[in-house]
N, CA and C atoms as an extended XYZ file, in Angstrom:
159
Properties=species:S:1:pos:R:3:atomname:S:1:resname:S:1:resid:I:1 pbc="F F F"
N         0.715       -1.146       -0.051 N   MET     1
C        -0.156       -0.038       -0.358 CA  MET     1
C         0.813        1.346       -0.103 C   MET     1
N         0.664        2.193       -0.887 N   GLU     2
C         1.303        3.558       -0.614 CA  GLU     2
C         1.337        4.314        0.331 C   GLU     2
N         2.101        5.128        0.823 N   PRO     3
C         1.895        5.819        1.992 CA  PRO     3
C         0.739        6.794        2.108 C   PRO     3
N         0.564        7.488        0.936 N   GLY     4
C        -0.380        8.468        0.900 CA  GLY     4
C        -2.000        8.016        0.791 C   GLY     4
N        -2.077        6.724        0.795 N   GLN     5
C        -3.462        6.326        0.550 CA  GLN     5
C        -4.253        6.165        1.572 C   GLN     5
N        -5.565        6.572        1.289 N   PRO     6
C        -6.634        6.583        2.546 CA  PRO     6
C        -6.485        5.614        3.672 C   PRO     6
N        -6.326        4.536        3.215 N   GLU     7
C        -5.988        3.257        4.127 CA  GLU     7
C        -5.315        3.149        5.063 C   GLU     7
N        -4.345        3.671        4.388 N   ASN     8
C        -3.009        3.965        5.076 CA  ASN     8
C        -3.011        4.809        6.023 C   ASN     8
N        -3.218        6.258        5.880 N   LEU     9
C        -3.775        7.173        6.506 CA  LEU     9
C        -4.633        6.780        7.734 C   LEU     9
N        -5.578        6.634        7.330 N   VAL    10
C        -6.546        5.927        8.595 CA  VAL    10
C        -6.069        5.027        9.551 C   VAL    10
N        -5.084        4.224        9.131 N   GLU    11
C        -4.086        3.139       10.119 CA  GLU    11
C        -3.566        4.023       10.769 C   GLU    11
N        -2.701        4.887       10.016 N   ARG    12
C        -1.591        5.834       10.977 CA  ARG    12
C        -2.438        6.578       11.867 C   ARG    12
N        -3.533        7.290       11.355 N   MET    13
C        -4.189        8.369       12.576 CA  MET    13
C        -4.686        7.394       13.702 C   MET    13
N        -5.021        6.380       13.495 N   GLN    14
C        -5.592        5.315       14.548 CA  GLN    14
C        -4.423        5.004       15.594 C   GLN    14
N        -3.068        4.837       15.171 N   ARG    15
C        -2.353        4.823       15.834 CA  ARG    15
C        -1.908        6.276       16.635 C   ARG    15
N        -2.558        7.568       15.967 N   GLY    16
C        -2.000        8.789       16.664 CA  GLY    16
C        -1.058        9.590       15.924 C   GLY    16
N        -0.558        8.888       14.901 N   ASP    17
C         0.432        9.765       13.988 CA  ASP    17
C        -0.117       10.970       13.762 C   ASP    17
N         0.271       12.417       14.462 N   LEU    18
C         0.092       13.448       14.099 CA  LEU    18
C        -0.172       14.181       12.475 C   LEU    18
N         1.221       13.540       11.999 N   ASP    19
C         1.548       13.627       10.720 CA  ASP    19
C         0.236       13.237        9.458 C   ASP    19
N         0.033       12.286       10.228 N   ALA    20
C        -1.107       11.357        8.945 CA  ALA    20
C        -2.341       12.529        9.018 C   ALA    20
N        -2.845       13.022       10.325 N   PHE    21
C        -3.783       13.779       10.196 CA  PHE    21
C        -3.547       14.795        9.891 C   PHE    21
N        -2.315       15.500        9.485 N   GLU    22
C        -2.165       16.857        8.480 CA  GLU    22
C        -2.507       16.399        7.175 C   GLU    22
N        -1.414       15.318        6.954 N   GLU    23
C        -1.562       14.719        5.864 CA  GLU    23
C        -3.102       14.876        5.051 C   GLU    23
N        -3.796       14.140        5.782 N   PHE    24
C        -5.054       13.397        5.903 CA  PHE    24
C        -6.036       15.002        5.659 C   PHE    24
N        -5.947       16.043        6.279 N   PHE    25
C        -6.747       17.496        5.989 CA  PHE    25
C        -6.240       18.072        5.072 C   PHE    25
N        -4.753       17.871        4.602 N   ASN    26
C        -4.560       18.780        3.652 CA  ASN    26
C        -4.818       18.148        2.081 C   ASN    26
N        -5.045       16.605        2.102 N   THR    27
C        -5.512       16.212        0.911 CA  THR    27
C        -7.144       16.373        0.991 C   THR    27
N        -7.948       16.472        1.719 N   TYR    28
C        -9.346       16.445        1.810 CA  TYR    28
C       -10.204       17.941        1.881 C   TYR    28
N        -9.224       18.760        2.578 N   LYS    29
C        -9.640       19.942        2.773 CA  LYS    29
C       -10.542       20.796        1.635 C   LYS    29
N        -9.771       20.800        0.394 N   ARG    30
C       -10.447       21.619       -0.759 CA  ARG    30
C       -11.626       21.144       -1.137 C   ARG    30
N       -11.633       19.390       -1.444 N   PRO    31
C       -12.961       18.906       -1.540 CA  PRO    31
C       -14.385       19.073       -0.601 C   PRO    31
N       -13.687       19.010        0.394 N   VAL    32
C       -14.861       19.142        1.814 CA  VAL    32
C       -15.358       20.746        1.681 C   VAL    32
N       -14.570       21.619        1.451 N   TYR    33
C       -14.848       23.028        1.433 CA  TYR    33
C       -15.694       23.310        0.244 C   TYR    33
N       -15.333       22.663       -1.070 N   ALA    34
C       -16.116       22.910       -2.209 CA  ALA    34
C       -17.628       22.499       -1.887 C   ALA    34
N       -17.579       21.079       -1.654 N   THR    35
C       -18.931       20.397       -1.086 CA  THR    35
C       -19.806       21.523       -0.128 C   THR    35
N       -19.207       21.746        1.101 N   ALA    36
C       -19.788       22.598        1.795 CA  ALA    36
C       -20.308       23.699        1.102 C   ALA    36
N       -19.501       24.455        0.361 N   LEU    37
C       -20.269       25.530       -0.037 CA  LEU    37
C       -21.187       25.696       -1.383 C   LEU    37
N       -21.262       24.287       -1.968 N   ALA    38
C       -22.057       24.189       -2.939 CA  ALA    38
C       -23.366       23.912       -2.277 C   ALA    38
N       -23.217       23.273       -0.940 N   ILE    39
C       -24.516       22.951       -0.189 CA  ILE    39
C       -24.984       24.496        0.532 C   ILE    39
N       -24.171       25.070        1.253 N   THR    40
C       -24.619       26.323        1.961 CA  THR    40
C       -24.480       27.452        0.791 C   THR    40
N       -23.826       27.446        0.025 N   ARG    41
C       -23.814       28.979       -0.810 CA  ARG    41
C       -23.374       30.021        0.041 C   ARG    41
N       -22.488       29.650        1.184 N   ASP    42
C       -21.827       30.775        1.787 CA  ASP    42
C       -20.832       30.684        2.492 C   ASP    42
N       -19.661       31.324        2.033 N   PRO    43
C       -18.284       30.877        2.332 CA  PRO    43
C       -18.178       31.028        3.737 C   PRO    43
N       -18.581       31.796        4.537 N   PHE    44
C       -18.284       31.728        5.930 CA  PHE    44
C       -19.008       30.446        6.555 C   PHE    44
N       -20.215       29.930        6.038 N   LEU    45
C       -20.498       28.881        6.892 CA  LEU    45
C       -19.715       27.530        6.217 C   LEU    45
N       -19.352       27.703        4.916 N   ALA    46
C       -18.587       26.647        4.294 CA  ALA    46
C       -17.245       26.219        4.921 C   ALA    46
N       -16.638       27.612        5.494 N   GLU    47
C       -15.248       27.352        6.256 CA  GLU    47
C       -15.864       26.810        7.586 C   GLU    47
N       -16.810       27.223        8.240 N   GLU    48
C       -17.231       26.494        9.559 CA  GLU    48
C       -17.556       25.205        9.368 C   GLU    48
N       -18.006       24.652        8.453 N   VAL    49
C       -18.449       23.277        8.463 CA  VAL    49
C       -16.753       22.791        8.183 C   VAL    49
N       -15.855       23.302        7.302 N   LEU    50
C       -14.449       22.367        7.540 CA  LEU    50
C       -13.785       22.487        8.468 C   LEU    50
N       -13.777       23.483        9.300 N   GLN    51
C       -13.432       23.437       10.748 CA  GLN    51
C       -13.719       22.648       11.755 C   GLN    51
N       -15.437       22.272       11.354 N   ASP    52
C       -15.781       21.224       12.490 CA  ASP    52
C       -15.488       20.084       12.040 C   ASP    52
N       -14.955       19.691       11.293 N   CYS    53
C       -14.544       18.300       10.764 CA  CYS    53
C       -13.321       17.607       11.063 C   CYS    53
């Protein structure tokens, strides 16, 4: 399994690897924000959703 694969990141996060949490967040923050923005149509609320994740 490749180091950056989602399954590997989850395993690393389960072990408490803080670098894995950062990598996971940096990988998925844009698509999560874009989805939240499409749903809320409000940049402030979309940012709040991203911060709550």
